[in-house]
Coordinates of C-alpha atoms and ligand atoms in Angstrom, one line a residue:
M1 CA -3.9 143.7 130.7
R2 CA -3.2 146.4 133.4
S3 CA -5.9 146.7 136.0
G4 CA -7.0 149.6 138.2
C5 CA -6.9 153.2 137.0
S6 CA -6.5 153.6 133.2
R7 CA -3.4 155.4 131.6
S8 CA -3.7 158.5 129.4
V9 CA -3.8 158.1 125.5
E10 CA -0.9 160.6 125.6
N11 CA 1.4 157.6 126.3
Y12 CA 0.9 156.9 122.7
E13 CA 1.7 158.9 119.6
K14 CA -1.0 158.4 116.9
M15 CA 0.6 157.6 113.4
E16 CA -2.2 157.0 110.9
Q17 CA -5.8 155.7 110.6
I18 CA -5.9 152.0 109.6
G19 CA -9.5 151.2 110.2
E20 CA -13.1 152.3 110.7
G21 CA -14.9 149.9 112.8
T22 CA -18.7 149.8 113.4
Y23 CA -18.0 151.3 116.9
G24 CA -15.1 153.7 116.1
Q25 CA -11.9 154.5 114.4
V26 CA -8.7 152.5 114.6
F27 CA -5.2 154.1 114.6
M28 CA -1.7 152.8 114.3
A29 CA 0.3 154.3 117.2
R30 CA 3.6 154.1 118.9
S31 CA 4.1 153.8 122.7
N32 CA 6.2 156.7 124.0
T33 CA 7.8 154.6 126.6
T34 CA 8.6 151.3 124.9
G35 CA 8.5 152.3 121.2
E36 CA 6.1 149.4 120.7
I37 CA 3.6 149.8 117.7
V38 CA 0.1 149.2 118.7
A39 CA -3.5 149.6 117.4
L40 CA -5.8 152.1 119.2
K41 CA -9.4 151.6 118.8
K42 CA -11.5 154.6 119.8
V43 CA -14.8 153.8 121.5
R44 CA -17.5 155.7 119.7
M45 CA -19.5 157.8 122.1
D46 CA -21.5 159.9 119.7
N47 CA -24.8 158.3 120.5
E48 CA -24.3 157.7 124.1
K49 CA -26.5 159.7 126.5
E50 CA -26.2 157.3 129.3
G51 CA -22.4 157.0 129.7
F52 CA -20.2 154.2 128.4
P53 CA -21.7 152.2 125.5
I54 CA -23.0 148.7 126.6
T55 CA -21.5 147.2 123.4
A56 CA -18.0 148.4 124.4
I57 CA -18.5 147.1 127.9
R58 CA -19.5 143.7 126.5
E59 CA -16.4 143.7 124.1
I60 CA -14.0 144.6 126.8
K61 CA -15.4 141.9 129.2
I62 CA -15.2 139.2 126.6
L63 CA -11.7 140.2 125.4
K64 CA -10.4 140.2 128.9
S65 CA -11.7 136.7 129.5
L66 CA -10.0 135.4 126.3
D67 CA -6.3 134.5 126.1
H68 CA -5.2 132.5 122.9
K69 CA -2.6 132.9 120.2
N70 CA -5.3 133.1 117.5
V71 CA -7.5 135.8 119.4
I72 CA -6.5 139.4 119.4
K73 CA -5.0 140.6 122.7
L74 CA -6.4 143.5 124.5
K75 CA -3.4 145.2 126.2
E76 CA -5.0 148.0 128.1
I77 CA -7.7 150.8 128.1
V78 CA -6.5 154.3 127.9
T79 CA -8.5 157.6 128.2
S80 CA -8.1 161.2 126.9
K81 CA -9.2 164.0 129.3
A82 CA -12.4 166.0 128.8
H83 CA -11.9 169.6 127.7
A84 CA -14.4 171.9 129.3
L85 CA -13.7 174.7 126.9
N86 CA -14.5 172.9 123.6
Q87 CA -17.0 170.6 125.2
N88 CA -15.0 167.6 124.3
K89 CA -16.3 164.8 126.4
G90 CA -13.0 162.9 126.4
S91 CA -12.5 159.5 124.7
I92 CA -11.7 156.0 125.6
Y93 CA -9.5 153.8 123.5
M94 CA -8.8 150.1 123.5
V95 CA -5.1 149.2 123.0
F96 CA -4.4 146.1 120.9
E97 CA -1.2 144.5 119.7
Y98 CA -0.7 145.8 116.1
M99 CA -1.4 143.4 113.3
D100 CA 0.0 144.2 109.8
H101 CA -2.9 142.9 107.7
D102 CA -6.5 141.8 107.6
L103 CA -7.4 138.8 105.4
T104 CA -9.6 140.9 103.1
G105 CA -6.9 143.5 102.6
L106 CA -4.4 140.8 101.9
A107 CA -6.6 138.8 99.4
D108 CA -7.5 142.2 97.6
R109 CA -3.9 142.8 96.7
P110 CA -3.5 142.9 92.9
G111 CA -2.5 139.5 91.5
M112 CA -2.8 137.8 94.9
K113 CA -3.5 134.0 94.8
F114 CA -3.1 131.9 97.8
S115 CA -1.6 128.4 97.4
E116 CA -3.4 125.4 98.9
P117 CA -1.0 125.1 101.8
Q118 CA -1.4 128.8 102.6
I119 CA -5.3 128.5 102.5
K120 CA -4.9 125.5 104.9
C121 CA -2.7 127.5 107.1
Y122 CA -5.0 130.5 107.4
M123 CA -8.2 128.1 107.8
K124 CA -6.5 126.1 110.5
Q125 CA -5.8 129.1 112.5
L126 CA -9.2 130.6 112.0
L127 CA -10.8 127.2 113.2
T128 CA -8.3 127.0 116.1
G129 CA -9.4 130.5 117.3
L130 CA -13.0 129.6 116.9
Y131 CA -12.6 126.4 118.7
Y132 CA -11.2 128.2 121.6
C133 CA -14.0 130.8 121.7
H134 CA -16.7 128.2 121.4
R135 CA -15.2 126.0 124.1
N136 CA -15.3 129.1 126.2
N137 CA -18.9 129.6 125.3
I138 CA -18.2 132.8 123.3
L139 CA -19.9 133.4 120.0
H140 CA -18.1 135.9 117.7
R141 CA -21.1 136.8 115.5
D142 CA -19.1 138.9 113.0
I143 CA -16.6 136.5 111.3
K144 CA -15.5 138.0 108.0
G145 CA -12.1 138.7 106.3
S146 CA -11.7 142.2 107.5
N147 CA -12.1 140.8 111.2
L148 CA -9.3 138.3 110.7
L149 CA -6.0 140.0 111.4
I150 CA -2.7 138.7 110.4
D151 CA 0.8 139.7 111.5
N152 CA 4.0 139.5 109.6
N153 CA 4.9 136.2 111.3
G154 CA 1.7 134.8 109.5
I155 CA -0.2 134.5 112.7
L156 CA -4.0 134.9 112.2
K157 CA -6.1 136.3 115.1
L158 CA -9.9 136.7 115.5
A159 CA -10.6 140.5 116.1
D160 CA -13.6 142.8 116.6
F161 CA -15.5 141.2 119.4
G162 CA -18.0 144.2 119.2
L163 CA -20.9 141.8 118.4
A164 CA -19.6 138.8 120.4
R165 CA -21.5 137.4 123.3
S166 CA -21.4 134.7 125.9
C167 CA -23.7 131.8 125.2
A168 CA -23.2 130.1 128.6
S169 CA -26.4 129.5 130.5
E170 CA -28.2 131.5 128.0
S171 CA -29.6 128.8 125.9
S172 CA -33.1 129.6 126.9
K173 CA -32.6 133.4 126.3
T174 CA -33.4 134.8 122.9
L175 CA -30.6 136.4 121.1
T176 CA -30.9 138.9 118.3
N177 CA -30.7 137.6 114.7
R178 CA -29.5 140.9 113.4
V179 CA -25.8 139.9 113.7
I180 CA -23.1 138.9 111.2
T181 CA -22.3 140.9 108.1
L182 CA -24.9 139.9 105.4
W183 CA -22.6 137.9 103.1
Y184 CA -21.5 135.7 105.9
R185 CA -24.8 135.4 107.7
P186 CA -26.3 131.8 108.0
P187 CA -29.7 130.8 106.9
E188 CA -31.2 130.4 110.4
L189 CA -30.5 134.0 111.2
L190 CA -31.8 135.2 107.8
L191 CA -34.9 133.2 108.5
G192 CA -35.3 134.9 111.9
T193 CA -34.2 132.5 114.6
Q194 CA -33.4 133.9 118.1
F195 CA -32.1 130.7 119.4
Y196 CA -28.7 129.7 118.0
G197 CA -25.2 128.7 118.9
P198 CA -21.7 128.2 117.6
A199 CA -22.9 127.0 114.2
V200 CA -23.6 130.6 113.2
D201 CA -19.9 131.3 113.2
M202 CA -19.1 128.1 111.4
W203 CA -21.3 129.1 108.4
S204 CA -19.2 132.4 108.2
A205 CA -16.1 130.3 108.4
G206 CA -17.4 128.1 105.5
C207 CA -18.0 131.4 103.4
I208 CA -14.4 132.5 104.0
F209 CA -13.1 129.0 103.1
A210 CA -15.1 129.0 99.8
E211 CA -14.0 132.7 99.1
L212 CA -10.3 131.7 99.6
L213 CA -10.7 128.8 97.2
L214 CA -12.6 130.6 94.4
G215 CA -10.9 134.0 95.0
K216 CA -14.2 136.0 95.3
P217 CA -17.1 136.2 97.9
I218 CA -19.5 133.4 97.2
L219 CA -22.7 135.0 98.4
P220 CA -22.6 138.7 97.8
G221 CA -26.2 139.6 98.4
K222 CA -27.4 143.2 98.3
N223 CA -30.2 142.7 100.8
E224 CA -31.5 139.9 103.0
L225 CA -33.9 138.7 100.2
E226 CA -31.2 138.5 97.7
Q227 CA -29.0 136.8 100.2
L228 CA -31.4 134.0 100.8
D229 CA -31.9 133.7 97.0
L230 CA -28.2 133.4 96.3
M231 CA -27.8 131.0 99.2
F232 CA -30.5 128.7 98.1
K233 CA -29.4 128.7 94.5
L234 CA -25.9 127.4 95.8
C235 CA -27.0 125.2 98.7
G236 CA -30.4 124.1 97.5
S237 CA -33.8 125.2 99.0
P238 CA -34.3 124.1 102.5
V239 CA -36.5 121.0 102.9
P240 CA -38.1 119.7 106.1
V241 CA -36.6 116.2 105.6
D242 CA -33.2 117.6 106.0
W243 CA -34.1 120.4 108.5
P244 CA -37.3 119.7 110.2
E245 CA -37.3 122.8 112.4
V246 CA -37.0 125.1 109.4
E247 CA -40.8 125.4 109.1
L248 CA -41.0 126.8 112.6
L249 CA -38.6 129.7 112.0
P250 CA -40.3 133.1 111.9
W251 CA -39.8 134.0 108.2
A252 CA -39.8 130.5 106.8
S253 CA -43.2 130.5 105.3
S254 CA -42.2 133.1 102.8
F255 CA -39.3 130.9 101.4
V256 CA -39.7 127.3 102.4
G257 CA -41.4 125.1 99.8
K258 CA -41.7 128.0 97.3
K259 CA -39.1 127.8 94.5
R260 CA -37.1 124.6 94.6
F261 CA -33.4 125.0 93.8
P262 CA -31.1 121.9 93.7
R263 CA -27.8 121.9 95.6
R264 CA -24.9 122.9 93.5
V265 CA -21.9 122.9 95.8
Q266 CA -20.2 119.8 94.3
D267 CA -20.5 121.4 90.9
V268 CA -19.3 124.9 91.8
F269 CA -16.2 123.5 93.7
R270 CA -15.6 120.5 91.2
R271 CA -12.0 121.7 90.4
F272 CA -11.0 121.3 94.1
S273 CA -9.9 118.1 95.9
R274 CA -12.5 115.7 97.3
S275 CA -11.5 116.6 100.8
A276 CA -11.9 120.4 100.1
R277 CA -15.3 119.8 98.6
S278 CA -16.4 117.7 101.5
L279 CA -15.4 120.3 103.9
V280 CA -17.2 123.1 102.0
E281 CA -20.3 120.9 102.0
S282 CA -20.0 120.4 105.9
F283 CA -19.7 124.1 106.6
L284 CA -22.4 125.2 104.2
T285 CA -25.0 122.9 105.5
L286 CA -28.3 124.7 105.9
N287 CA -29.5 122.8 109.0
P288 CA -27.4 124.4 111.9
T289 CA -27.5 121.2 114.0
H290 CA -25.9 119.2 111.2
R291 CA -23.3 121.9 110.4
I292 CA -19.6 120.9 111.2
S293 CA -18.1 122.2 114.4
A294 CA -14.6 123.9 114.6
R295 CA -13.2 120.9 116.4
D296 CA -14.4 118.3 113.8
A297 CA -13.4 120.7 110.9
L298 CA -9.8 120.7 112.3
D299 CA -10.0 117.0 112.3
S300 CA -11.1 116.7 108.7
D301 CA -9.0 115.0 106.0
Y302 CA -8.4 118.3 104.2
F303 CA -5.9 119.4 106.9
W304 CA -4.2 116.1 107.1
E305 CA -3.5 115.1 103.6
E306 CA -1.1 116.4 101.1
P307 CA -0.3 119.2 100.6
I308 CA -0.3 119.8 104.4
P309 CA -0.8 123.3 105.8
C310 CA 2.3 125.5 105.6
S311 CA 3.5 126.9 108.9
P312 CA 2.6 130.5 109.7
Q313 CA 6.3 131.5 109.6
D314 CA 6.6 130.1 106.0
L315 CA 3.8 132.4 104.7
P316 CA 5.2 135.2 102.5
K317 CA 5.8 138.7 104.1
Y318 CA 3.8 141.4 102.6
E319 CA 3.6 145.2 102.9
P320 CA 1.0 146.3 105.6
S321 CA -2.6 146.0 104.0
H322 CA -5.8 146.8 105.8
E323 CA -9.2 146.8 104.0
F324 CA -9.7 150.4 105.1
Q325 CA -6.4 151.5 103.3
T326 CA -7.1 149.3 100.2
R327 CA -10.6 150.9 99.9
K328 CA -9.1 154.4 100.4
R329 CA -6.5 153.8 97.8
R330 CA -9.1 152.6 95.3
Q331 CA -11.2 155.7 95.9
V332 CA -8.2 157.9 95.1
W333 CA -7.6 155.8 91.8
L334 CA -11.2 156.4 90.9
C335 CA -11.1 160.2 91.3
Ligands
AMP401 P1 -12.6 146.6 114.1 O1 -13.7 147.6 114.6 O2 -12.0 145.9 115.3 O3 -13.2 145.6 113.1 O4 -11.5 147.3 113.2 C1 -11.7 147.9 112.0 C2 -10.4 147.6 111.1 O5 -9.4 148.2 111.9 C3 -10.1 146.2 111.0 O6 -10.7 145.6 109.8 C4 -8.5 146.3 110.8 O7 -8.2 146.6 109.4 C5 -8.1 147.4 111.7 N1 -7.7 146.9 112.9 C6 -8.4 146.6 114.0 N2 -7.7 146.1 115.0 C7 -6.4 146.1 114.5 C8 -5.1 145.7 115.1 N3 -5.0 145.2 116.4 N4 -4.0 145.9 114.4 C9 -4.1 146.4 113.1 N5 -5.3 146.8 112.5 C10 -6.5 146.6 113.2

C-alpha cells in the first residue's frame, strides 16, 4: 500500500455499484493510469460529527497489517475534495483488488450445485485465511458468504474487516457480543458473553460449510430468540456437563435447562461422508473451548481423503456475480 499523502479518487473511473456494505457503497472502477480494475469502497461519513469513523480506522489498520493470499488486499486510500458550494464534505475510499464474485452470489446462481472437490477447495481457502488471521490475533467477526470474495482464478479471500479486531493482549478486556450476522453468530455471543476468541469465527465457518453441503442456510433465524431455538433444535440444548461455563453467561438462565432438544447433526447430515459429518460436528460444537480451530480443521480427514480438494484454477469460470447484483436482479423480476 502507498504511504504518505493519499491520491485523488479522480485517478479512477467509477463503472458500476457492486455492493452495499454496512459502512458504505462499493463500486467497480478502472484506474486511469494502469487500466487495472479495482473495487472502491466508500467510507460512510453520514453519522460522523467527530471526523473519520473509528470503525474505518480500525478496518484500515487491520488490513494494513495483513498480507496473505486468502485475505483481501488493500491497495491504497483515495479521497475526493470537499466542495464548499454544495456543502459536500468530501469522501474517502478504500481501494481493493477487484474480485469477480462473492460466495453467496455464486451459490445463488440458478441451478448452481457445487461438487465435493469444489466445496473442499473453497473451505480449505476459507480455513487457510482464518488460520492466518487467528495466528496474527485478528478476529474477523463477520464471516458469511457475502464477505468471502472469489476471483476468476478461483482464489477465495476474506473481506470486510469492518467488524474485525485484534485480540492480542486483550484477553482481559470485554468485547461486544453484538457482532457477526445473526445466521452465523455462535451460541456464546447469543447468550451474551463478552469474553471470546477465534472460536466465534469457527462457528461461522461451520455454518458456511453446512450451507455448502445442504445448498441452503442452516440456521436462518429472524431474531435472536428464534436463532437460539433453531440452533438448539439442530445442535441440542446446552448442558453443563458438556459446557460448564454456559450457566455463567448473562442470558443463559432464560434458555439453559428449559426445553431439552437432542442433537440432530448426524441425522441432518446423514447423506454425507463420515469425515464431512465429523467436521460439521466439530465446527458446530456449542462449547467454544471444544470447537475445532482453523488449523485442526485443515488437518481433518475430510481434506485428505478422496475426493481431494480441486485446485482453485480448476474451478469453473463464471460471469461476475455479487450478492448485491443478484438481489437487485431479483427485485426487478419481482416488479
Ligand atoms: P463489504 O462492505 O466489504 O462487505 O462489501 C459489500 C459487498 O461489496 C461485498 O459483499 C461484495 O459483493 C462487494 N465487494 C466488496 N469488496 C469487493 C472487492 N474487492 N471486489 C469486488 N466486490 C467487492
